[in-house]
mmCIF file of C-alpha atoms and ligand atoms in Angstrom:
data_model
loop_
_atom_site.group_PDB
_atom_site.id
_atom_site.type_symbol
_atom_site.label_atom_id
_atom_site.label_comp_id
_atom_site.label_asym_id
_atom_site.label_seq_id
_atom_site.Cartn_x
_atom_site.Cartn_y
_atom_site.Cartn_z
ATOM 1 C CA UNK U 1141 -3.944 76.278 46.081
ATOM 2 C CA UNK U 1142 -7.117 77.170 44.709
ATOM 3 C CA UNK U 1143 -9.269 80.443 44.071
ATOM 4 C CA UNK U 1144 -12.474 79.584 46.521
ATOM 5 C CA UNK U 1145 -13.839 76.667 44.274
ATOM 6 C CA UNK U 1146 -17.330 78.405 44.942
ATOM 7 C CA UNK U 1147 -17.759 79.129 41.112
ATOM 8 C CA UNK U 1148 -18.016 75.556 40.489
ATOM 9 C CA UNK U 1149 -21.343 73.827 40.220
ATOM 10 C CA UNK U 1150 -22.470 72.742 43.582
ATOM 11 C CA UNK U 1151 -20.463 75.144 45.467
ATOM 12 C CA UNK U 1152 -17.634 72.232 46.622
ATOM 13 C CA UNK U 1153 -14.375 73.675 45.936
ATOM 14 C CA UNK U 1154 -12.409 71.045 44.288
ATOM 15 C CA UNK U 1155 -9.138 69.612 45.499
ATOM 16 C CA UNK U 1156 -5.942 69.304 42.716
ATOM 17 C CA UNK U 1157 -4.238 65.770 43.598
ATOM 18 C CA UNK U 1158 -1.481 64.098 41.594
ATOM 19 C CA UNK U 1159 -2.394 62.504 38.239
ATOM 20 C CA UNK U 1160 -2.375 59.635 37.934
ATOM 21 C CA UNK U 1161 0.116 58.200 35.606
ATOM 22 C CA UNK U 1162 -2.084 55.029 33.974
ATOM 23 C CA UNK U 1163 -4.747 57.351 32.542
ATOM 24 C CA UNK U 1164 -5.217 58.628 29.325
ATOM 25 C CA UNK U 1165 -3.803 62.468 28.281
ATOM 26 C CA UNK U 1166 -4.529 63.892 25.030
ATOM 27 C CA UNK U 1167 -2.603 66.843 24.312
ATOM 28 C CA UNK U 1168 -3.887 68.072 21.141
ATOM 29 C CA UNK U 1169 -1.328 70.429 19.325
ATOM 30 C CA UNK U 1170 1.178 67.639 20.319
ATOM 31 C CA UNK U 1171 3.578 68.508 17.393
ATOM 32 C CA UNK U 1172 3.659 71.999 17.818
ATOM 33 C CA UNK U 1173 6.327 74.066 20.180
ATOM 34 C CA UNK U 1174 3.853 73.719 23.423
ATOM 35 C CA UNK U 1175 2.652 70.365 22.720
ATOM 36 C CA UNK U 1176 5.328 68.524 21.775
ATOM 37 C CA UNK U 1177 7.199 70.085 25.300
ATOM 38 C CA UNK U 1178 3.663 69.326 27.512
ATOM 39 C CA UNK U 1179 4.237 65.422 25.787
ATOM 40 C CA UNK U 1180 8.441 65.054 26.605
ATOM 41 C CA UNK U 1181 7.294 66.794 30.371
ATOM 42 C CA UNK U 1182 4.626 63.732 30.670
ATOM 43 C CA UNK U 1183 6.570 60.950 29.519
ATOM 44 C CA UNK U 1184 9.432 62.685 31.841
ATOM 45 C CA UNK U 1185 7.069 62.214 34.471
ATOM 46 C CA UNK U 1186 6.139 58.423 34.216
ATOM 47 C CA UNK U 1187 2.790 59.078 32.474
ATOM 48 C CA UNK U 1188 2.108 56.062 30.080
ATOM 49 C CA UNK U 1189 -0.682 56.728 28.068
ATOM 50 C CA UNK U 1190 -0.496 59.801 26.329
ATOM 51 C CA UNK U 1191 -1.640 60.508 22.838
ATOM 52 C CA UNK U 1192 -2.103 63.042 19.975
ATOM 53 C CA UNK U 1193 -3.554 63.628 16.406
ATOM 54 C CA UNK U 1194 -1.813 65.543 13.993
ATOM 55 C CA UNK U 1195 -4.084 68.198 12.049
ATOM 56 C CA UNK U 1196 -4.292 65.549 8.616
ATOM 57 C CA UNK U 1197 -5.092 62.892 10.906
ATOM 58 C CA UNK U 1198 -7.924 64.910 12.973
ATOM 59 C CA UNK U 1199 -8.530 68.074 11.726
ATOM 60 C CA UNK U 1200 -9.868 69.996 14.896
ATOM 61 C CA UNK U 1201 -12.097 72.534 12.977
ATOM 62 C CA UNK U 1202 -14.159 69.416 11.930
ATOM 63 C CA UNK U 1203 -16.732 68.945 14.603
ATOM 64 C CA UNK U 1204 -17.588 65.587 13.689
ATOM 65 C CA UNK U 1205 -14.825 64.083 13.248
ATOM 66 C CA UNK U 1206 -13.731 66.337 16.932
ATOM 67 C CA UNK U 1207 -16.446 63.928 18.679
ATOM 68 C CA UNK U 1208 -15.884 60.753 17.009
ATOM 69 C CA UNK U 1209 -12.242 60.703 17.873
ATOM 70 C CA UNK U 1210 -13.005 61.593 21.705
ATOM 71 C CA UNK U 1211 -15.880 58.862 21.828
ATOM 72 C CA UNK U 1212 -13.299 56.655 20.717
ATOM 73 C CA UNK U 1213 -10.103 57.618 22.463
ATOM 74 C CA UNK U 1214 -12.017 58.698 25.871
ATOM 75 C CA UNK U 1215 -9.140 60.640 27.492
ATOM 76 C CA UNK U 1216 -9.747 61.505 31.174
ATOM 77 C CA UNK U 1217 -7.107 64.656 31.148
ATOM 78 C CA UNK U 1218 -6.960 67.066 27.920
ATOM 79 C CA UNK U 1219 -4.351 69.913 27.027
ATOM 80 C CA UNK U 1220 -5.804 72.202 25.007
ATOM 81 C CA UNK U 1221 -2.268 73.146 23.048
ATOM 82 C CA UNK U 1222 -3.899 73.181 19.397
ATOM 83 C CA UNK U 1223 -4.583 76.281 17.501
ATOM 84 C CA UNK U 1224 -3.760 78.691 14.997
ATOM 85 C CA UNK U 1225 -0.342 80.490 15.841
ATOM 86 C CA UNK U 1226 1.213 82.905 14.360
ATOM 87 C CA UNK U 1227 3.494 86.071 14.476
ATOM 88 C CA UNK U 1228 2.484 90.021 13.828
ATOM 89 C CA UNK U 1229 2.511 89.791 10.336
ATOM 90 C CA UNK U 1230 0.345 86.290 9.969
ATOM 91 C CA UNK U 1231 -2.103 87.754 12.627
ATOM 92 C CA UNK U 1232 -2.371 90.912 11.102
ATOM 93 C CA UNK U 1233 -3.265 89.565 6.993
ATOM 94 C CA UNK U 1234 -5.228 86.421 8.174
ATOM 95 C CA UNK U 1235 -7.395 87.805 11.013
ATOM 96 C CA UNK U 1236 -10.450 86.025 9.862
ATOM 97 C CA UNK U 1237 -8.826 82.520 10.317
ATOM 98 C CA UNK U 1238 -7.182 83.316 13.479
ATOM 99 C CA UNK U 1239 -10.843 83.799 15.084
ATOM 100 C CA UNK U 1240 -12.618 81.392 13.124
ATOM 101 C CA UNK U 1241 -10.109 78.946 13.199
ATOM 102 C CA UNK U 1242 -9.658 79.424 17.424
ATOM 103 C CA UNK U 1243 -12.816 79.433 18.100
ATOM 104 C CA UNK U 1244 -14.068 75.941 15.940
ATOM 105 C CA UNK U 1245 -10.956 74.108 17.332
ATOM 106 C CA UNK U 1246 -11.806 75.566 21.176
ATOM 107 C CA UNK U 1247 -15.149 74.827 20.764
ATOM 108 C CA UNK U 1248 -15.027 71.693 19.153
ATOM 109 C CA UNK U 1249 -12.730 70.583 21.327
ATOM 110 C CA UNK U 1250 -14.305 71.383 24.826
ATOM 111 C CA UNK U 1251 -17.686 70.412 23.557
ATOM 112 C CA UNK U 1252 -16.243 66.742 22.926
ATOM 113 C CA UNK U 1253 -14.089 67.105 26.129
ATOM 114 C CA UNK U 1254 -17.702 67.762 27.852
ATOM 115 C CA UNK U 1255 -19.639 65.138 26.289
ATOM 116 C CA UNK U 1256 -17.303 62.551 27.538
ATOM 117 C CA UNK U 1257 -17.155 64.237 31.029
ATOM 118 C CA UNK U 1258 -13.194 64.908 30.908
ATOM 119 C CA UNK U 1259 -12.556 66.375 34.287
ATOM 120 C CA UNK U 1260 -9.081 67.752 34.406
ATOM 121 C CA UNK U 1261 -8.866 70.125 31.046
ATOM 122 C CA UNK U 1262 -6.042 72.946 30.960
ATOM 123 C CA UNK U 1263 -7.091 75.290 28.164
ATOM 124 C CA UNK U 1264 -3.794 77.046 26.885
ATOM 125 C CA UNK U 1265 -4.326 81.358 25.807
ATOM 126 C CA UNK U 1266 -1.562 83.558 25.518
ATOM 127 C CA UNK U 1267 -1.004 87.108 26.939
ATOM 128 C CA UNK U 1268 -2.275 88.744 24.014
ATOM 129 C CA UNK U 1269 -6.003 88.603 25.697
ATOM 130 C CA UNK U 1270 -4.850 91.631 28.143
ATOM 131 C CA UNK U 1271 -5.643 95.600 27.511
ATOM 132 C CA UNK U 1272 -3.141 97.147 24.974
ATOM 133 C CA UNK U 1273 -1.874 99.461 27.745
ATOM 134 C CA UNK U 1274 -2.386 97.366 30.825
ATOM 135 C CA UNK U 1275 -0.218 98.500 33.713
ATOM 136 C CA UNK U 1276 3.094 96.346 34.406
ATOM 137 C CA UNK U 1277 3.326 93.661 35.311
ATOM 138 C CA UNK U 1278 -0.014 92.566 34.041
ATOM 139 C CA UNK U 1279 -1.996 91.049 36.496
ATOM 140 C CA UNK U 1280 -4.565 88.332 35.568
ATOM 141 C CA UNK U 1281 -7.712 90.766 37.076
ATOM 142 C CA UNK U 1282 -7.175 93.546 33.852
ATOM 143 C CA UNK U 1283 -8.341 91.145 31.709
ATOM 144 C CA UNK U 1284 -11.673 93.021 29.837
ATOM 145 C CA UNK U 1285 -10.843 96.343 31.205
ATOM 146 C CA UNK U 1286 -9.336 98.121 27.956
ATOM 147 C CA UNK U 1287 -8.578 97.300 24.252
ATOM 148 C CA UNK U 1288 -6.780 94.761 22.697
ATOM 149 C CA UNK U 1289 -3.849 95.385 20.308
ATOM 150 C CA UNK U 1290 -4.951 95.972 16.908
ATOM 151 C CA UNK U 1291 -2.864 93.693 15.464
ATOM 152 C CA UNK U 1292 -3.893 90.593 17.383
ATOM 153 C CA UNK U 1293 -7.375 91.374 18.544
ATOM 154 C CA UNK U 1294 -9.298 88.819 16.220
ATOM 155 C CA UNK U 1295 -6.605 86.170 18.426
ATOM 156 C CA UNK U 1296 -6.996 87.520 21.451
ATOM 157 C CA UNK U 1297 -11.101 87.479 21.237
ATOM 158 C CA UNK U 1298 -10.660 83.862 20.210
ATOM 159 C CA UNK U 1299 -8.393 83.266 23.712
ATOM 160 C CA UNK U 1300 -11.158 84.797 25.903
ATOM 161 C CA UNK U 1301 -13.633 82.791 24.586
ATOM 162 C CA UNK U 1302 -11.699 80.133 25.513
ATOM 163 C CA UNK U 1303 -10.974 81.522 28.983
ATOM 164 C CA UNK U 1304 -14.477 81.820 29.472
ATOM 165 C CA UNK U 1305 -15.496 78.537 27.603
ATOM 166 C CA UNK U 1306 -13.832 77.098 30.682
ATOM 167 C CA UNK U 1307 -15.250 78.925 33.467
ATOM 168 C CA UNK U 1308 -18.744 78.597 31.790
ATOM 169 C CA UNK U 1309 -18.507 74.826 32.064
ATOM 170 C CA UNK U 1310 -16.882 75.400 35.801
ATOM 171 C CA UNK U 1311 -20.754 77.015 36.610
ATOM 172 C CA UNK U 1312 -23.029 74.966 34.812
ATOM 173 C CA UNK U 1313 -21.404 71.452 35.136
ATOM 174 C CA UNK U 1314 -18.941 71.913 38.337
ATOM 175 C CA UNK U 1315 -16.159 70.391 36.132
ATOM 176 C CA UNK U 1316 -12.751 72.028 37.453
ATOM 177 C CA UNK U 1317 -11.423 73.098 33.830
ATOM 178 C CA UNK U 1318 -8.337 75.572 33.882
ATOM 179 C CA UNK U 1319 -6.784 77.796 31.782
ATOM 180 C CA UNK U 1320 -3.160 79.064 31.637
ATOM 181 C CA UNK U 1321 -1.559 82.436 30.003
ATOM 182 C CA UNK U 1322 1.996 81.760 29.226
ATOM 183 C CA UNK U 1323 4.095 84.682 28.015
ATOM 184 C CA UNK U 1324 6.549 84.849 24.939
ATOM 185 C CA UNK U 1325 7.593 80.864 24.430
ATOM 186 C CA UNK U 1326 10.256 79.616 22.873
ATOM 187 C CA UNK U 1327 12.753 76.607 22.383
ATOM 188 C CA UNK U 1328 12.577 73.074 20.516
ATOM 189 C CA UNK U 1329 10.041 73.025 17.573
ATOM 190 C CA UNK U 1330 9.306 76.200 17.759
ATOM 191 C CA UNK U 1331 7.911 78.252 14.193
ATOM 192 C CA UNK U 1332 11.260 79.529 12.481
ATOM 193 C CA UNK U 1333 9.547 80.526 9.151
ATOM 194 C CA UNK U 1334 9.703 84.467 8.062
ATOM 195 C CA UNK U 1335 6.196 84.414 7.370
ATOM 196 C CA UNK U 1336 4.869 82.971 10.576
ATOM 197 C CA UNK U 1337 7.693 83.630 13.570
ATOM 198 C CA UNK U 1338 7.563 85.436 16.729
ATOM 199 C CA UNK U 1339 10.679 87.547 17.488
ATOM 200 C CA UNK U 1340 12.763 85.698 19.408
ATOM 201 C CA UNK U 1341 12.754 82.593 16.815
ATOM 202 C CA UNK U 1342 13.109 85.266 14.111
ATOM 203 C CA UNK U 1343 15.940 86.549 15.667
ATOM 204 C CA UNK U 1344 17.903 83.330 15.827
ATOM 205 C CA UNK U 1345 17.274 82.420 12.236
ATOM 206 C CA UNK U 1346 17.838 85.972 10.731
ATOM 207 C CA UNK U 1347 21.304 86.078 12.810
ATOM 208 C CA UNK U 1348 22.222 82.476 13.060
ATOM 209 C CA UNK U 1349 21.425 83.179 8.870
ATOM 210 C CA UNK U 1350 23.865 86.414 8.607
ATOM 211 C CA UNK U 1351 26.486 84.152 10.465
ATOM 212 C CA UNK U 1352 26.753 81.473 8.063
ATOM 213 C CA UNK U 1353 26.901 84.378 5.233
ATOM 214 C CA UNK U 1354 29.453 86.277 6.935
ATOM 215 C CA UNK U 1355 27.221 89.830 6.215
ATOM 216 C CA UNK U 1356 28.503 92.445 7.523
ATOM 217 C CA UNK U 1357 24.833 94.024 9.161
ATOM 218 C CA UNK U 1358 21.930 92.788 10.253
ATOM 219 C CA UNK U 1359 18.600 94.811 10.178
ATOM 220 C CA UNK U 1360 16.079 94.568 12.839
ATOM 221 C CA UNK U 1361 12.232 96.284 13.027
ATOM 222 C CA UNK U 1362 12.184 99.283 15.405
ATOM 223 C CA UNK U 1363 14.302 100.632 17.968
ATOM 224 C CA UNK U 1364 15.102 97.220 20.206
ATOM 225 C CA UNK U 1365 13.974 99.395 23.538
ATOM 226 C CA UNK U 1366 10.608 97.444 23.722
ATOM 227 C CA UNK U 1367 11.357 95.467 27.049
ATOM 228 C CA UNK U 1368 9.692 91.525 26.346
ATOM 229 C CA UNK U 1369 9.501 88.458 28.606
ATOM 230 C CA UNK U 1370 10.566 85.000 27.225
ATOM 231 C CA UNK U 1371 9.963 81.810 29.098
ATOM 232 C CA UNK U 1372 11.825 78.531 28.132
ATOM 233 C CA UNK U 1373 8.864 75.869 26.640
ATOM 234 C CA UNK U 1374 10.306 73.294 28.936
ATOM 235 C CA UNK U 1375 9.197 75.175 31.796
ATOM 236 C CA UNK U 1376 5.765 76.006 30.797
ATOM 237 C CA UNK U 1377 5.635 72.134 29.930
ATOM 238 C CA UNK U 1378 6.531 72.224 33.763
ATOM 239 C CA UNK U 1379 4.288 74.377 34.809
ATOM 240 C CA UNK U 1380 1.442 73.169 32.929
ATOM 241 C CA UNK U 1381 1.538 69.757 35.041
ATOM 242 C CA UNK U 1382 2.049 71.977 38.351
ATOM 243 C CA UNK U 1383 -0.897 73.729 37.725
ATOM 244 C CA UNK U 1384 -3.437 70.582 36.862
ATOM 245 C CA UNK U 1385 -1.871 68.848 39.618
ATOM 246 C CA UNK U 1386 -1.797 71.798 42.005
ATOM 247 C CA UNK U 1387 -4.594 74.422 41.294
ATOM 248 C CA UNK U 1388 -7.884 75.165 40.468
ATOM 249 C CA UNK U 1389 -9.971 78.054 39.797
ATOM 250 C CA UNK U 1390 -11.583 79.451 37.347
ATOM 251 C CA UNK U 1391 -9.484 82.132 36.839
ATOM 252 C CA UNK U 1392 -6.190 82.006 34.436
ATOM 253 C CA UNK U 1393 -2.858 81.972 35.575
ATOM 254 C CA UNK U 1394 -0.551 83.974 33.641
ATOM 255 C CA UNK U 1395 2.789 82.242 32.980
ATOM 256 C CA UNK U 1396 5.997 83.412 32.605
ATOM 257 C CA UNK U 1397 9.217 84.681 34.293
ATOM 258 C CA UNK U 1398 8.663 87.045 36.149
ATOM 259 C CA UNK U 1399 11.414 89.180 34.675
ATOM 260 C CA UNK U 1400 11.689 90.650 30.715
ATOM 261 C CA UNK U 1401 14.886 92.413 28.484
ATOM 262 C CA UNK U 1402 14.919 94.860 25.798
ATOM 263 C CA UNK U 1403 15.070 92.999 22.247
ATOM 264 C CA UNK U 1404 18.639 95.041 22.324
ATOM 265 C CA UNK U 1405 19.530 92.778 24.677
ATOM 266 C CA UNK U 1406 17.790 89.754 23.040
ATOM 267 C CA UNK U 1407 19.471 90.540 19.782
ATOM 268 C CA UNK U 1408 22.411 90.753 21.225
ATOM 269 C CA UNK U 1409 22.700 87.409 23.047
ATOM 270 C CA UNK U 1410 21.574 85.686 20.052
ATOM 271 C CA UNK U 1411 24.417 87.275 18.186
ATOM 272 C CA UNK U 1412 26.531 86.051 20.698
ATOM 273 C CA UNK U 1413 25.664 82.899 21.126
ATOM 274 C CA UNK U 1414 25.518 82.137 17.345
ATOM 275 C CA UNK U 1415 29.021 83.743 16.641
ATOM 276 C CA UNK U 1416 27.841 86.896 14.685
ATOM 277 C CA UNK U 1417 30.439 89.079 14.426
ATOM 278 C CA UNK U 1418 28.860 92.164 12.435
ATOM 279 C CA UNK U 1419 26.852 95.039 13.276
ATOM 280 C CA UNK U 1420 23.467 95.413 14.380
ATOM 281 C CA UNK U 1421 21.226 97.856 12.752
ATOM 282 C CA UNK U 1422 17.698 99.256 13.951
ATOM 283 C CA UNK U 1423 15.498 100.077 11.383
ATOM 284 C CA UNK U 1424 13.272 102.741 13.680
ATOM 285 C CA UNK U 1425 10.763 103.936 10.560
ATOM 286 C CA UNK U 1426 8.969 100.381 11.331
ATOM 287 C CA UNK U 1427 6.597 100.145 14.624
ATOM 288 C CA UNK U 1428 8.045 99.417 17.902
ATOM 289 C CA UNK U 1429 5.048 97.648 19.408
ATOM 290 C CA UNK U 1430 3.716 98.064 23.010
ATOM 291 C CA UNK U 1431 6.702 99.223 25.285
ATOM 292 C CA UNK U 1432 6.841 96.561 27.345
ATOM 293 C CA UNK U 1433 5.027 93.368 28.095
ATOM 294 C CA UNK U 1434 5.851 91.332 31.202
ATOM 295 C CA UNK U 1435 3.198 89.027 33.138
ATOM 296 C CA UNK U 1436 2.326 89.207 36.992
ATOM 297 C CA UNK U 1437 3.367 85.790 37.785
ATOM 298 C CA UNK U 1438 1.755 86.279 41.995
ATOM 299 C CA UNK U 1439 -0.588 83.921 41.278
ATOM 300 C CA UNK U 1440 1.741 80.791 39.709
ATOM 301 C CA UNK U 1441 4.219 81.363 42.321
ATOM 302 C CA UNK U 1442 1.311 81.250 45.097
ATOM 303 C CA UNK U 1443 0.480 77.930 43.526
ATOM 304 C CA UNK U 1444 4.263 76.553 43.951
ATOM 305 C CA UNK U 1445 5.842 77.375 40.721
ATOM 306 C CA UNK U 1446 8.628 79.567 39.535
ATOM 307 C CA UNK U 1447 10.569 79.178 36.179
ATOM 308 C CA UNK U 1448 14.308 77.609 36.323
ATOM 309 C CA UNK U 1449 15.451 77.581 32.809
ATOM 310 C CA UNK U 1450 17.993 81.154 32.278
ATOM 311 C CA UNK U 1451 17.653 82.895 28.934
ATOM 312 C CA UNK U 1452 21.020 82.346 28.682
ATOM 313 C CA UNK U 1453 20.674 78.157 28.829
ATOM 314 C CA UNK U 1454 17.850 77.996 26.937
ATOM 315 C CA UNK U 1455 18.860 80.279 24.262
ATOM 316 C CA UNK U 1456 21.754 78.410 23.844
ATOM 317 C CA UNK U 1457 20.110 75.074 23.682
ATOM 318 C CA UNK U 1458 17.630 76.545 21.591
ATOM 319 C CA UNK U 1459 20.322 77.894 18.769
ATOM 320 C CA UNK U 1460 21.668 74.236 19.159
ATOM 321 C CA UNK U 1461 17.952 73.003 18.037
ATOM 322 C CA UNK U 1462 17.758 75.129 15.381
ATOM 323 C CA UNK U 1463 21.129 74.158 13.632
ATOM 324 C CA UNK U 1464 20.466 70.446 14.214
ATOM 325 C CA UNK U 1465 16.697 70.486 11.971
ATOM 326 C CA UNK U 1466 16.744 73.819 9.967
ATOM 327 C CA UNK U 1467 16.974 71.871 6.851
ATOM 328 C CA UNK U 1468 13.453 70.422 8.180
ATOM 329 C CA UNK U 1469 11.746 73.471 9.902
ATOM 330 C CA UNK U 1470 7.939 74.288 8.569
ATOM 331 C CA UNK U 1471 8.077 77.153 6.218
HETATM 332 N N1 NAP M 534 4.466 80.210 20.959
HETATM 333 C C1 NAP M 534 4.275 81.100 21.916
HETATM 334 O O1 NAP M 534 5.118 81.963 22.189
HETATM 335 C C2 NAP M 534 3.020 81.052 22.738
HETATM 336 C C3 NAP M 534 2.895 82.003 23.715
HETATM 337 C C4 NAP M 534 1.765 82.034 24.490
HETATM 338 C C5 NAP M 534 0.773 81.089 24.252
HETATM 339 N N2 NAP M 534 0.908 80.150 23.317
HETATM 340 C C6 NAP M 534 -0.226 79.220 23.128
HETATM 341 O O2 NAP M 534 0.126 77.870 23.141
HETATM 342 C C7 NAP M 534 -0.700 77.143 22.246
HETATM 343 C C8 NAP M 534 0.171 76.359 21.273
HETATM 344 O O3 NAP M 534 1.036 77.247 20.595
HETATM 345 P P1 NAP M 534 2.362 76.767 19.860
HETATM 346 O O4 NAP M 534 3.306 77.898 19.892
HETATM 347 O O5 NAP M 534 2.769 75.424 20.340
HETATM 348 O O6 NAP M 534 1.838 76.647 18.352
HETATM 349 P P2 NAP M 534 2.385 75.722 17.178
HETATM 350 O O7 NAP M 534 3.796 75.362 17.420
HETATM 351 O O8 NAP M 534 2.026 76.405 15.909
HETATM 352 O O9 NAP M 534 1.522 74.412 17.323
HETATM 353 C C9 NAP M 534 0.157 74.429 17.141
HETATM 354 C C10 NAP M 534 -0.344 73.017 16.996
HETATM 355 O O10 NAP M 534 -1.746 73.088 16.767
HETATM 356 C C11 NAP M 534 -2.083 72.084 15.861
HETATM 357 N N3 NAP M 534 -3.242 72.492 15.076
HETATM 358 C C12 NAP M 534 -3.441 73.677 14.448
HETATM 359 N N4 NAP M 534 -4.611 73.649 13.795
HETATM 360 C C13 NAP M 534 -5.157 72.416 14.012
HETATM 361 C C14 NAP M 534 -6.336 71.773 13.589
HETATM 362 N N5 NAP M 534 -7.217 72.404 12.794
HETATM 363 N N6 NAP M 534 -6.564 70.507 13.988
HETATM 364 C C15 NAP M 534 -5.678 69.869 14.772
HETATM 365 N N7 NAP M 534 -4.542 70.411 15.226
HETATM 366 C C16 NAP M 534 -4.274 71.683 14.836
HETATM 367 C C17 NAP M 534 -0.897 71.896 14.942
HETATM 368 O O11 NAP M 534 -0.892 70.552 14.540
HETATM 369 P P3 NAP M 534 -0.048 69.974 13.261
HETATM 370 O O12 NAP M 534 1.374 70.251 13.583
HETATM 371 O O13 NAP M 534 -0.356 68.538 13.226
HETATM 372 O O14 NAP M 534 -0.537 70.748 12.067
HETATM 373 C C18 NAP M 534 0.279 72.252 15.856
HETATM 374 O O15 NAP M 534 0.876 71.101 16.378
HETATM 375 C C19 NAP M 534 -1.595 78.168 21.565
HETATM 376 O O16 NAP M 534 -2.843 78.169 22.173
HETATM 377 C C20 NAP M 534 -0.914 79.473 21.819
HETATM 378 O O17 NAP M 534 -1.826 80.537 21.949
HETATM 379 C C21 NAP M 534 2.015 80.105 22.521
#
């Protein structure tokens, strides 16, 4: 599948074949929840030479020491999973580093990737980048056509640079780059930390927490309607070698479900599945957030792909993850 290919340098469309298996892949961010699910998917898949840097061992900011290590390691296909995550409440007090930071790592990173003339690079954003009140299901063509949530917008600016990092080097060196949108993520490694979570890790912590303390109450942010969409990180692992073996264009594909629940319902499953037994209370003085957030997925099921992990199974596993390292999580 592939948006006409006429963007790309030359005007030859180019052609998505299988990887092949021998070659180097660097997935940089290979520790983190999408990384270290992009590297299990790979070595799932027979791929034999795949290799990452932790941030102390190649600290991506550092441009220098971006292009030495890709002048040595000379990787022919790059994920892009490295960057500065975080929650509401780390987006919203650090803004500066989460556009400075993005954009040195993105730039650093494609620059290098360019140098050495990598030709299959999947640049990973987040669905952040679309209009505050985009119409649902947000389709990948709103992107730039209103404002960005407050609260994430020095983020989100970062991820469109990135989106259109790629397609830049699409028109002025043909080089069939991609970028993918994935929705809410969750699942092994994830961030469980109070300062840095997204909800739906939040929520297993703060419940699995109450559980183990046999409290009576738990106290969530807002009124639980918001309706959100949560995708399984085994399946965007999934997806992400779909779409590099599968499509080009320079457009990027949103991924995600298809499908989203209140964070009533989330709440509730997580109680469930971690054995809480007490009430659940909504504190609705604190901010709601945008109604509801759920991605168009059209385009990734055009190109072959459809998720296959249920909320259900992959909260469950998920919990089981969590129990298993919590004494070991990043704080
Ligand atoms: N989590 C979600 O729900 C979600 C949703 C949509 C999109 N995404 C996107 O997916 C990508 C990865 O997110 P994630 O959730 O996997 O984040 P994460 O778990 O926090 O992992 C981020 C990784 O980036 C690496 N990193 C950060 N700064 C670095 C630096 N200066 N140099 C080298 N490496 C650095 C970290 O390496 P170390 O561990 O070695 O420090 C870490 O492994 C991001 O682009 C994000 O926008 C995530």
């Amino acid at each position: 599948m592939s948006d006409a290919g006429t963007d790309l340098k030359g005007g030859v469309p180019f052609t998505p074949t299988p990887l092949d298996r021998s070659e180097r892949v660097y997935v940089a961010g290979h520790r983190g929840l999408v990384g270290s699910a992009i590297v299990r998917k790979l070595e799932a898949e027979g791929f034999e030479d795949v290799i990452g840097r932790t941030s102390a061992e190649l600290d991506l900011k550092d441009r220098d020491q971006t292009f030495a290590f890709f002048r040595e390691a000379k990787p022919k296909v790059v994920v892009l999973a490295a960057a500065k995550v975080g929650g509401i409440l780390a987006n919203s007090t650090y803004p500066v580093d989460f556009l400075s930071d993005n954009l040195r790592i993105q730039t650093n990173v494609m620059d290098a990737a360019l140098e050495q003339g990598v030709e299959r690079f999947l640049f990973l954003g987040s669905s952040c980048i679309y209009p505050k009140f985009a119409s649902q299901p947000i389709k990948e063509d709103t992107l730039l056509t209103g404002h960005l949530e407050e609260t994430n917008d020095a983020y989100a600016i970062a991820k469109i640079a990135g989106i259109l990092g790629v397609q830049s080097v699409r028109k002025q060196y043909g080089l069939p780059w991609i970028s993918a949108m994935p929705t809410n993520l969750y699942g092994p490694n994830d961030n469980f930390s109070p300062k840095g979570s997204h909800v739906l890790p939040a929520l297993i912590r703060r419940y699995d927490e109450a559980a183990a303390a046999g409290v009576h109450a738990v106290t969530n942010w807002g009124t639980g309607t918001p309706r959100r969409e949560f995708l399984h990180v085994d399946d965007m692992a999934d997806a992400c070698l779909h779409l590099l073996e599968h499509y080009d264009g320079p457009a990027q594909v949103n991924v995600g479900t298809g499908s989203d629940v209140t964070i009533k319902e989330i709440a509730e499953t997580i109680a469930e599945v971690v054995g809480f037994t007490g009430d659940t209370e909504w504190d609705t003085t604190k901010p709601d957030g945008t109604p509801q957030k759920l991605l168009d997925v059209t385009k990734l099921a055009e190109a072959g792909w459809t998720a296959k992990i249920s909320l259900a199974d992959g909260l469950a596993s998920t919990v089981d993850w969590y129990r298993e390292h919590h004494t070991a999580l990043r704080e």
